[in-house]
Amino acid sequence: MHLSEITHPNQLHGLTVRQLEEIARQIREKHLQTIAASGGHLGPGLGVVELTLALYQTLDLDRDKVVWDVGHQAYPHKLITGRYNEFHTLRQKDGVAGYLKRSENVFDHFGAGHASTSISAALGMALARDAKGEEFKCVAVIGDGALTGGMALEAINHAGHLPDTNLMVVLNDNEMSISPNVGAISRYLNKVRLSDPVQFLTDNLEEQVKHLPFLGDSLTPEMERLKDSMKRLAVSKVGAVIEELGFKYFGPVDGHNLEELIRTFKQAHKAKGPTLVHVATVKGKGYAIAEKDQVGYHAQKPFDLATGKAFPSKKPTPPSYSKVFAHALTTLAENNPKIVGITAAMATGTGLDKLQQRLPKQYIDVGIAEQHAVTLAAGLACEGMRPVVAIYSTFLQRAYDQIIHDVCIQKLPVFFCLDRAGIVGADGPTHQGMYDIAYLRLIPNIVLMAPKDEAELQRMLVTGIEYTDGAIAMRYPRGSGIGAPLMEDGWEPLPIGKGEILRNGDDILLIGYGAMVHSTLQVAEILSEHGISATVINARFVKPLDSELIAPLAKQIGKVATFEEGCLMGGFGSAVCEALQDHDVLVPVKRFGIGDVLVDHATPAESKAAHGLTPAQMAESIRAAFFQKDAAK
Ligand code: TPP
C-alpha cells in the first residue's frame, strides 16, 4: 500500500511491521519535500513517524480519540488522515494548517498551537465518555517540552487522582523543547532514559544471550518477556515518581522501533486507569542534517534538501525586530548587571539566545511556563533587579492573572517585550498577536508602547529599562523592520506618554500605532494624490495616550482615522475614541485593525489584504467614508 492510498488511519490495521516501515519512509519523504518547499516545522514531525503509526495501529480511530499537544508534530497524523493530496499547501492561504484545527478534519479532535493543553483536553473527553457511559480510548500525545507547562502538570495531578478513569498519556521525549529542554522534570526523564540498569539491559541482554549456544541468534518469546520484565523492574525504580503520581508507567520505549512500540502500546491499553507511555524519540529522525542541528531544524524556511541550507531571499531584508531587540538588550545588559532577560522556552525566537551566549548569568529560560516567567520577574523586581520578559504576544495570554495580580497590583517594574505582536502569517489564528493591546490596556499601573520602526525600538528599550514606576510593555511585529537606520549606541529614552507629529495637513488626522505608522504615512501619501491633506501622528504610547496632542488636533481637523495591527475591540482605536469622548471632542473616527474575526494562516500581506489593511484599501475606505464625493463608490 502507498501512503497516498491511506485516507483513514484504520487502514493501518493488519499491516506488517515491514509494511509500516515502508509507510514510515514515505511519510518522511513527503514531509521533507513539503517543508523544504514551503517551510514550517521539520524536526518534530520526523521524530514521531513510528510513534504515530504504532499508536494508530493499536487504536480504532472510528471511536478512539488522540489529542496532539501543540500540533506542530502532527504532520504524520495529517498524512494518514486524508490530507495527503493537499499536503503541499501546508501553511499557505486556504491550504492545510500548520497546527491542528477541529474544523479541518474529523480526526483532529482538539485544536492546538499553544503548548501543554493535551492532557487536560483528553482527560475532559475521558470524563465525558464515562459520564455518558460510552467506551473509547482517550490518548494525549505530549512532548517533554510541553510537559514543562504548568497546565500539563495540573492535568497529571488531576488524572493521577482518578484511578477509574482510563486515559493514556504518550510522552514523546526527545530531550528537546525548541532549544534543549530545561528543568528538574526533564532531568529526571533523562535519568529514566539513561539509567544504568535500563541502558545495560537494553544494550547487553541481546548480545549476552547470543553466547548461550542453545538459544541461537535471536531471543525466544520467553527471553523477550524476561527482558521486558527485567527492564520494567529496573525502570520501576527510576519510573517510581510517575507511578507514585497514580499513573502506570510503560517504557522507556525506543520511539523508532515499531515492533517494540506496538507491543508496549498494546500492553498499556490493557491497563486500567491513567497510564503513561514513555517514548524515547530523536527529533529530526531520518534527516541527518536535522538530527545534528535539532534547534535549527525545529522549524525551517524553505530550504535545499541536499544541503539543508535555506534558500537565500530574493532581495536583502533588513534585520528582524527580534534581532534588533536582542542586540540592543545585550548591549544594555553589558553595562547594567541588574538586567535579566527571561524567556519561556523561546530563546531563539525572541533572540534571547544572544544574551545567553554573551551574558549567561543575566539570562533565564524557565521552559514553557509563561505564568511562572511573569511572577518570577515580579520577584526579581522586588529585589531591585531589572527583569525583561521577552515573550510572544500570543503566549503572554497564558499569564494574564500573573500580570494583573503579581505585577500591576503590586506596581512592580517588570518590562514586557512582546514579540510577534500583530499579524504573524503562516502560524495562523492560535499565534496571531492580536489581543495584547486590548488585554493589557485595561490594567492599572502599566505603560504600553510600540515603536514605529526598529530604530525607535532601540529608544523604547532604553525607555523601558529606565522606567521604574510600575510595569511597562513594548510590542513589535514579527519579521523585518522597514530598514530604518540603526544607532550603534547612545539611545535616548522617550518621554512617557508622548506622541510625535510626522506630517501636517488640514483635512484629516491619521493616528498610527507601532508598525502601522509606516502604513499610515503611505495612506497619507495616497490621500494627498487625491488632494486630501493629512496630519499624521505616531502615537508611540497607547497608555498613557497623548490626549493633549490628539484631542485639540482632532477638534480642529474634525475627522480622525486610527491604524493598528490588533483587534479593534478594546484596542488602540478604542483608546482614541474614549479619549476624544472624555475631552468632549465628538468627531467621526474611522478605525483600522482586525474586527471580531480570526485571522487564518496566510502570508502577512495576504492577511492584510483580506482584512482591508493595505495602504491602498485604507486610503480608499477613508475617501469613501469622509470624502464621498471624490471617492469611487
Ligand atoms: N509557549 C506556548 C504556551 N505554546 C507554544 N507553542 C510555545 C510556547 C512555542 N513552542 C512551540 S513548540 C515548542 C515551543 C516552546 C517546543 C515543544 O517541545 P516539545 O513539546 O518537547 O515538542 P518537540 O518540538 O520537541 O517535538
XYZ file of C-alpha atoms and ligand atoms in Angstrom:
659
model
C 0.000 0.000 0.000
C 1.240 3.506 -0.812
C 0.813 6.339 1.662
C -1.404 8.192 -0.809
C -3.948 5.375 -0.566
C -4.375 5.795 3.168
C -7.325 8.067 3.769
C -8.434 6.558 7.057
C -5.983 5.630 9.817
C -7.735 2.300 10.433
C -6.246 1.190 7.097
C -3.065 0.647 9.114
C -4.715 -2.277 10.905
C -3.234 -5.561 9.855
C -0.175 -4.092 8.136
C 3.045 -5.886 8.969
C 5.958 -4.104 10.583
C 7.756 -4.199 7.218
C 4.780 -2.546 5.537
C 4.594 0.062 8.282
C 8.293 0.747 7.852
C 7.673 1.433 4.182
C 4.801 3.810 5.056
C 7.130 5.496 7.553
C 9.684 6.001 4.793
C 7.058 7.543 2.532
C 5.814 9.844 5.302
C 9.349 11.115 5.881
C 9.861 11.658 2.164
C 6.621 13.628 1.754
C 7.191 15.556 4.962
C 10.703 16.566 3.953
C 9.744 17.528 0.410
C 6.840 19.637 1.641
C 8.686 21.504 4.376
C 11.683 22.057 2.117
C 9.359 23.705 -0.397
C 7.058 25.693 1.861
C 8.882 25.980 5.180
C 7.497 25.014 8.566
C 8.095 22.613 11.426
C 10.545 19.936 10.392
C 12.188 18.035 13.262
C 9.105 17.468 15.458
C 7.133 15.530 12.806
C 10.122 13.451 11.717
C 10.564 12.313 15.311
C 7.064 10.880 15.722
C 6.567 8.911 12.496
C 6.862 5.474 14.107
C 5.098 6.640 17.262
C 2.101 7.751 15.179
C 1.932 4.582 13.082
C 2.323 2.223 16.035
C -0.189 4.095 18.173
C -2.754 4.259 15.385
C -2.343 0.588 14.569
C -3.335 -0.233 18.137
C -6.383 2.075 18.178
C -9.754 2.104 16.484
C -9.824 5.653 15.186
C -13.535 5.467 14.407
C -14.035 5.590 18.165
C -10.806 6.336 19.945
C -9.526 9.891 20.263
C -5.973 11.167 20.077
C -5.176 14.696 21.217
C -1.850 16.034 19.993
C -0.164 18.688 22.088
C 0.857 21.888 20.197
C 0.129 20.202 16.852
C 3.429 21.139 15.188
C 4.460 17.466 15.230
C 1.174 16.121 13.891
C 2.133 16.041 10.200
C 2.419 12.231 10.057
C -1.082 12.250 11.604
C -2.263 14.628 8.869
C -0.737 12.463 6.166
C -2.663 9.353 7.234
C -5.965 11.079 7.923
C -6.881 12.047 4.387
C -4.749 15.105 3.773
C -2.011 13.586 1.628
C -3.202 15.173 -1.598
C -3.435 18.697 -0.184
C -0.359 18.427 1.986
C 1.700 20.516 -0.451
C -0.499 23.505 0.503
C 0.749 23.324 4.114
C 0.681 26.699 5.894
C -0.459 28.505 2.767
C -3.632 30.565 2.428
C -6.659 28.247 2.246
C -4.309 25.251 2.500
C -3.591 22.681 5.193
C -2.978 24.389 8.560
C 0.409 24.200 10.269
C -1.249 23.243 13.544
C -4.408 21.318 14.364
C -7.888 22.644 13.815
C -11.115 20.904 14.714
C -12.700 22.319 11.571
C -10.039 20.838 9.285
C -10.553 17.119 9.832
C -12.674 14.715 11.886
C -9.541 13.134 13.342
C -8.376 16.492 14.747
C -10.238 16.059 17.989
C -8.757 19.137 19.586
C -7.318 22.296 18.067
C -3.924 23.468 19.277
C -0.963 25.721 18.665
C -0.122 26.661 22.210
C 1.572 24.000 24.306
C 0.599 21.872 27.288
C -3.155 21.569 26.706
C -3.454 17.946 25.553
C -3.730 16.097 28.859
C -6.430 18.429 30.183
C -8.434 18.136 26.971
C -8.071 14.345 26.743
C -8.991 13.975 30.407
C -12.085 16.121 29.835
C -13.077 13.830 26.970
C -12.456 10.766 29.123
C -14.621 12.097 31.944
C -17.397 12.971 29.475
C -17.133 9.476 27.988
C -17.549 7.895 31.398
C -20.399 10.213 32.344
C -22.227 9.192 29.170
C -21.435 5.506 29.686
C -19.563 5.283 26.394
C -16.437 3.310 25.607
C -13.474 4.552 23.710
C -9.862 5.341 24.406
C -8.578 8.862 25.046
C -4.907 9.456 24.343
C -2.858 12.616 24.798
C 0.490 12.811 22.996
C 2.729 15.377 24.638
C 6.389 16.328 24.247
C 8.833 16.636 27.098
C 8.992 20.360 26.309
C 5.241 20.798 26.593
C 5.390 18.864 29.844
C 7.251 21.828 31.387
C 3.997 23.800 31.111
C 2.057 24.213 34.315
C -1.240 23.139 32.820
C 0.140 19.741 31.798
C 1.316 19.192 35.355
C -2.039 20.314 36.739
C -3.711 17.761 34.463
C -1.340 14.980 35.567
C -2.058 15.879 39.159
C -5.786 15.578 38.470
C -5.674 12.431 36.330
C -3.451 10.627 38.819
C -6.182 11.135 41.354
C -8.760 9.341 39.182
C -7.818 5.636 39.267
C -11.031 4.635 37.485
C -10.622 6.974 34.526
C -8.891 5.356 31.591
C -6.536 7.817 29.983
C -3.284 7.275 28.137
C -0.557 9.884 28.064
C 2.140 9.251 25.473
C 5.239 11.175 26.382
C 7.258 11.946 23.266
C 10.614 12.501 24.922
C 13.289 13.842 22.597
C 15.039 15.858 25.325
C 14.315 18.969 23.323
C 11.870 21.812 23.564
C 12.699 24.196 20.698
C 16.045 24.548 22.443
C 17.404 21.845 24.766
C 14.723 21.251 27.356
C 15.183 22.709 30.831
C 14.151 21.867 34.361
C 14.099 19.200 37.003
C 11.424 17.048 35.320
C 13.398 16.964 32.105
C 16.490 15.975 34.082
C 14.507 13.226 35.775
C 13.144 11.869 32.482
C 16.636 11.858 31.143
C 17.677 9.766 34.095
C 14.917 7.282 33.319
C 16.032 7.110 29.710
C 19.643 6.662 30.522
C 19.606 4.904 33.858
C 22.387 2.361 34.117
C 20.305 -0.785 34.589
C 17.996 0.071 31.703
C 20.867 1.007 29.468
C 22.764 -2.112 30.484
C 19.812 -4.398 29.901
C 18.794 -2.974 26.569
C 22.325 -2.743 25.276
C 23.637 -6.053 26.523
C 20.944 -8.606 27.033
C 20.600 -9.479 23.390
C 24.373 -9.645 22.987
C 24.879 -11.785 26.069
C 22.257 -14.402 25.257
C 23.943 -14.980 21.931
C 26.681 -16.655 23.946
C 24.216 -19.243 25.155
C 24.570 -21.763 22.317
C 21.186 -23.400 22.781
C 19.367 -20.098 22.146
C 20.725 -19.436 18.709
C 20.869 -15.898 17.346
C 17.585 -14.428 18.457
C 15.643 -14.255 21.671
C 12.891 -16.762 22.300
C 9.499 -15.263 23.203
C 10.176 -16.269 26.822
C 13.523 -14.495 26.793
C 11.832 -11.445 25.217
C 9.352 -11.420 28.081
C 12.137 -11.883 30.594
C 13.974 -8.986 29.023
C 10.816 -6.896 29.238
C 10.158 -7.681 32.855
C 13.776 -7.125 33.863
C 13.659 -3.821 32.116
C 10.412 -2.902 33.817
C 11.882 -3.904 37.139
C 14.826 -1.616 36.575
C 12.620 1.158 35.282
C 10.121 0.835 38.085
C 12.868 2.098 40.378
C 13.514 5.202 38.338
C 9.953 5.472 36.961
C 8.749 5.441 40.539
C 7.815 9.104 40.648
C 5.370 8.685 37.795
C 3.867 5.574 39.406
C 3.629 7.469 42.699
C 1.588 10.099 40.890
C -1.019 7.446 40.155
C -0.017 6.571 36.580
C 1.002 3.122 35.367
C 4.332 3.665 33.698
C 5.420 1.924 30.481
C 8.782 2.447 28.893
C 11.071 3.932 28.040
C 10.445 2.556 24.554
C 12.676 3.135 21.565
C 10.444 5.502 19.605
C 11.782 4.320 16.259
C 11.306 0.614 16.817
C 7.823 -0.180 15.511
C 7.726 -3.652 16.954
C 8.595 -2.504 20.441
C 6.214 0.446 20.211
C 3.274 -1.686 19.101
C 3.937 -4.239 21.835
C 4.121 -1.542 24.502
C 1.005 0.313 23.351
C -0.942 -2.966 23.321
C 0.208 -3.729 26.856
C -0.605 -0.244 28.069
C -4.100 -0.304 26.508
C -4.893 -3.280 28.737
C -4.107 -1.369 31.917
C -6.869 0.360 33.843
C -6.758 3.985 34.973
C -4.256 6.577 33.842
C -1.176 5.260 32.029
C 1.945 6.963 30.775
C 3.923 5.509 27.901
C 7.380 6.996 27.797
C 8.693 7.015 24.234
C 12.288 8.000 23.551
C 12.500 9.663 20.150
C 15.059 11.582 18.151
C 13.969 14.964 16.872
C 14.577 15.179 13.124
C 14.908 11.374 12.822
C 15.777 10.212 9.326
C 17.192 13.516 8.060
C 20.783 13.581 9.261
C 21.137 17.352 8.963
C 18.122 17.890 11.233
C 19.234 15.227 13.699
C 22.519 17.074 14.044
C 21.092 20.566 14.391
C 17.860 19.976 16.278
C 17.388 23.599 17.290
C 17.950 24.948 13.781
C 15.615 22.405 12.188
C 12.790 22.588 14.723
C 11.297 24.776 12.008
C 12.814 25.982 8.771
C 12.301 28.442 5.982
C 12.159 26.857 2.513
C 15.473 25.078 2.015
C 17.546 22.874 -0.253
C 17.064 19.258 0.836
C 20.514 18.204 -0.319
C 22.424 20.803 1.686
C 19.864 21.751 4.323
C 20.587 25.412 3.569
C 17.729 27.909 3.477
C 17.204 29.414 0.029
C 18.566 32.963 0.011
C 15.826 35.596 -0.015
C 15.335 37.350 -3.331
C 16.220 40.782 -2.056
C 18.247 41.628 1.035
C 15.978 42.195 4.011
C 16.655 44.496 6.949
C 17.327 42.774 10.293
C 14.280 41.472 12.133
C 12.796 43.336 15.067
C 13.781 40.382 17.269
C 17.381 40.703 16.186
C 17.498 44.447 16.802
C 15.841 43.886 20.181
C 18.304 41.162 21.188
C 21.339 43.176 20.108
C 20.175 46.308 21.932
C 19.215 44.378 25.075
C 22.559 42.581 25.204
C 24.402 45.880 24.795
C 22.385 47.459 27.609
C 22.772 44.396 29.835
C 26.543 44.502 29.465
C 26.515 47.843 31.250
C 23.802 47.017 33.735
C 24.199 43.780 35.693
C 20.678 44.195 37.099
C 19.116 43.455 33.731
C 17.865 39.862 33.492
C 16.340 38.559 30.275
C 13.654 35.913 30.796
C 12.271 33.599 28.140
C 9.662 30.862 28.314
C 11.332 28.322 26.000
C 11.687 30.794 23.144
C 15.381 31.676 23.273
C 15.929 31.614 19.528
C 12.567 33.086 18.534
C 12.918 36.115 20.789
C 16.649 36.469 20.127
C 17.495 35.992 23.806
C 19.945 33.253 22.815
C 22.290 36.170 22.058
C 22.025 37.291 25.672
C 22.522 33.711 26.836
C 25.731 33.411 24.815
C 27.163 36.738 25.923
C 25.862 37.064 29.497
C 24.599 33.681 30.692
C 24.196 34.895 34.277
C 21.728 37.524 33.115
C 19.579 35.044 31.202
C 16.855 32.670 32.396
C 14.906 30.060 30.398
C 12.008 28.817 32.508
C 10.632 26.306 29.997
C 7.130 26.592 28.549
C 5.996 28.298 31.709
C 4.734 31.767 30.876
C 2.864 32.178 34.154
C 5.941 31.338 36.150
C 8.068 33.615 33.948
C 5.910 36.617 34.843
C 5.727 36.017 38.591
C 9.423 35.130 38.673
C 10.059 38.517 37.050
C 7.889 40.138 39.721
C 10.034 38.504 42.410
C 13.226 39.662 40.735
C 11.792 43.195 40.539
C 11.017 43.100 44.283
C 14.730 42.723 44.885
C 15.747 45.597 42.641
C 16.661 43.614 39.528
C 15.508 44.794 36.093
C 13.591 41.832 34.639
C 12.869 41.926 30.917
C 10.296 39.294 29.945
C 10.768 38.636 26.232
C 7.701 36.805 25.085
C 5.424 36.474 22.089
C 2.215 38.482 22.357
C 0.156 35.304 21.910
C 1.951 33.353 24.659
C 1.646 36.156 27.210
C -2.085 35.405 27.156
C -1.213 32.423 29.354
C -0.045 34.712 32.140
C -2.906 37.160 32.409
C -3.624 36.883 36.102
C 0.072 36.981 36.848
C 0.329 40.326 35.036
C -2.600 41.746 36.997
C -2.095 40.090 40.378
C 1.649 39.701 40.666
C 2.909 42.685 38.694
C 0.422 45.507 38.241
C -1.465 45.392 41.530
C 1.894 45.316 43.259
C 3.177 48.109 40.993
C 6.360 46.247 40.192
C 8.725 47.401 37.474
C 8.627 44.443 35.097
C 9.410 45.175 31.447
C 7.444 43.058 28.940
C 8.844 42.885 25.419
C 6.106 41.468 23.216
C 7.465 39.951 20.040
C 5.212 38.762 17.146
C 2.616 41.409 18.014
C 0.143 41.785 15.168
C -0.372 39.578 12.149
C 2.072 36.656 12.194
C 1.278 34.866 8.937
C 1.558 31.122 8.367
C 1.172 30.068 12.012
C -2.474 31.132 11.902
C -5.121 32.027 14.493
C -3.513 30.404 17.533
C -0.397 32.509 17.068
C -1.731 35.880 15.900
C -0.543 38.629 18.246
C -3.933 40.201 18.107
C -5.114 40.858 21.599
C -2.299 42.329 23.682
C -3.272 45.996 23.293
C -6.812 45.210 24.407
C -5.963 42.809 27.211
C -3.236 44.986 28.712
C -4.820 48.409 28.251
C -7.435 47.941 30.938
C -4.947 47.132 33.720
C -3.802 49.967 36.007
C -0.075 50.553 36.599
C 1.171 49.557 33.178
C 2.584 51.683 30.365
C 2.093 50.428 26.814
C 4.190 51.462 23.853
C 5.011 50.337 20.320
C 7.860 51.574 18.103
C 7.163 52.772 14.582
C 10.365 51.135 13.324
C 13.426 49.266 14.519
C 15.365 52.452 15.360
C 12.554 53.579 17.642
C 12.613 50.114 19.217
C 16.141 50.852 20.415
C 14.938 54.015 22.126
C 11.902 52.309 23.609
C 14.096 49.601 25.025
C 16.064 52.199 26.959
C 12.796 53.875 27.932
C 11.507 50.583 29.330
C 14.692 49.795 31.207
C 14.757 53.245 32.805
C 11.074 53.293 33.747
C 10.579 52.041 37.280
C 7.191 53.431 38.371
C 5.404 50.201 37.507
C 5.141 47.762 34.639
C 5.843 48.712 31.051
C 5.306 46.780 27.823
C 6.583 47.262 24.291
C 5.004 45.430 21.342
C 6.714 44.870 17.992
C 5.914 42.704 14.994
C 7.251 39.509 13.508
C 9.884 39.775 10.817
C 11.961 42.572 9.360
C 11.659 46.209 10.175
C 11.420 48.831 7.451
C 15.167 49.273 7.271
C 15.334 52.417 9.407
C 18.975 53.312 10.103
C 20.020 51.962 13.486
C 22.181 53.782 16.005
C 25.117 51.840 17.398
C 24.523 53.153 20.925
C 23.681 56.365 22.786
C 19.971 55.674 22.543
C 17.872 58.352 24.227
C 14.824 57.364 26.272
C 11.486 58.746 25.118
C 9.178 60.836 27.296
C 6.447 58.549 28.637
C 3.046 59.091 27.046
C 4.150 61.475 24.313
C 3.438 61.009 20.634
C 5.016 62.839 17.689
C 3.663 64.614 14.629
C 5.134 63.212 11.417
C 3.216 65.188 8.828
C 0.920 68.219 8.795
C -2.324 68.602 6.894
C -5.801 70.114 7.301
C -8.321 67.576 6.059
C -7.935 64.539 8.291
C -5.988 63.389 11.334
C -4.385 59.956 10.918
C -3.036 58.329 14.079
C -0.886 55.227 13.769
C 0.372 52.862 16.452
C 3.542 50.822 16.213
C 4.372 49.119 12.957
C 1.192 50.550 11.386
C 2.692 54.059 11.461
C 4.565 53.235 8.273
C 1.294 52.284 6.533
C -0.334 55.396 7.977
C 2.247 57.548 6.208
C 1.596 55.634 2.991
C -2.142 56.266 3.377
C -1.418 59.971 3.814
C 0.640 59.910 0.640
C -2.139 58.231 -1.362
C -4.713 60.672 0.032
C -2.523 63.603 -0.949
C -2.589 62.336 -4.522
C -6.346 62.869 -4.297
C -5.939 66.373 -2.926
C -6.613 65.394 0.686
C -4.024 66.612 3.161
C -3.488 64.682 6.374
C -1.821 65.287 9.687
C -0.089 62.093 10.776
C 0.695 61.257 14.399
C 2.928 58.453 15.599
C 1.195 57.736 18.916
C 4.122 55.776 20.388
C 2.100 55.125 23.557
C -1.430 53.780 23.787
C -1.230 54.067 27.551
C -0.927 56.780 28.628
C -2.300 58.086 25.367
C -1.132 61.556 24.372
C -4.594 63.150 24.567
C -3.035 66.573 24.943
C -1.667 66.212 21.445
C -4.536 64.263 19.902
C -7.688 65.924 21.265
C -7.058 69.524 20.108
C -5.920 68.372 16.667
C -8.966 66.109 16.306
C -11.218 69.015 17.281
C -9.521 71.387 14.880
C -9.395 68.988 11.897
C -12.743 67.288 12.555
C -12.057 63.844 11.067
C -9.922 61.065 12.526
C -8.680 57.642 11.440
C -6.684 55.222 13.609
C -4.380 52.405 12.495
C -3.309 49.349 14.459
C -2.336 45.736 13.904
C -4.523 44.202 16.532
C -8.152 43.599 17.411
C -10.345 46.661 17.167
C -12.376 45.856 20.255
C -10.642 47.477 23.161
C -7.621 48.283 21.039
C -5.752 51.428 20.073
C -8.609 52.997 18.094
C -10.923 52.359 21.031
C -8.461 54.176 23.264
C -8.521 57.179 20.906
C -12.345 57.176 20.820
C -12.522 57.014 24.598
C -10.014 59.852 24.988
C -11.884 62.060 22.500
C -15.154 61.358 24.302
C -13.538 62.204 27.623
C -12.334 65.507 26.148
C -15.759 66.264 24.661
C -14.382 66.100 21.145
C -17.224 64.483 19.245
C -15.797 63.929 15.764
C -16.148 60.908 13.468
C -13.415 58.303 13.902
C -12.658 55.518 11.438
C -10.680 52.658 12.983
C -8.466 50.279 11.020
C -7.488 46.973 12.595
C -8.897 43.486 12.902
C -12.625 43.090 13.508
C -14.336 40.392 15.536
C -12.938 37.510 13.469
C -9.997 35.119 13.498
C -7.108 35.728 11.137
C -6.331 32.498 9.339
C -2.963 31.248 8.131
C -1.642 33.039 5.037
C 1.265 35.357 4.348
C 1.040 38.600 6.361
C 0.471 40.510 3.118
C -2.416 38.216 2.173
C -3.951 38.574 5.636
C -3.666 42.351 5.495
C -5.361 42.421 2.123
C -8.083 40.055 3.356
C -8.817 42.409 6.235
C -8.684 45.670 4.281
C -5.411 46.789 5.800
C -3.243 47.608 2.773
C -2.497 51.336 2.437
C -4.471 51.474 -0.836
C -7.516 49.793 0.720
C -7.400 52.009 3.790
C -6.999 55.201 1.762
C -9.944 54.196 -0.399
C -12.046 53.418 2.598
C -11.214 56.804 4.157
C -12.174 58.575 0.974
C -15.445 56.652 0.860
C -16.250 57.385 4.491
C -15.191 61.013 4.729
C -14.736 62.415 1.278
C -17.593 60.699 -0.505
C -17.930 62.914 -3.461
C -14.303 62.206 -4.556
C -14.197 58.503 -3.792
C -15.086 55.693 -6.128
C -18.415 54.324 -4.991
N 4.532 28.562 24.654
C 3.291 28.049 24.469
C 2.243 28.214 25.532
N 2.989 27.403 23.348
C 3.908 27.251 22.382
N 3.550 26.606 21.268
C 5.207 27.766 22.549
C 5.477 28.424 23.704
C 6.242 27.660 21.442
N 6.641 26.279 21.191
C 6.160 25.565 20.152
S 6.756 24.027 20.089
C 7.706 24.275 21.454
C 7.542 25.572 21.944
C 8.240 26.129 23.089
C 8.574 23.179 21.966
C 7.773 21.994 22.315
O 8.633 20.990 22.746
P 8.093 19.519 22.856
O 6.734 19.541 23.443
O 9.108 18.715 23.527
O 7.916 19.083 21.350
P 9.054 18.845 20.250
O 9.099 20.098 19.427
O 10.348 18.578 20.949
O 8.574 17.684 19.471
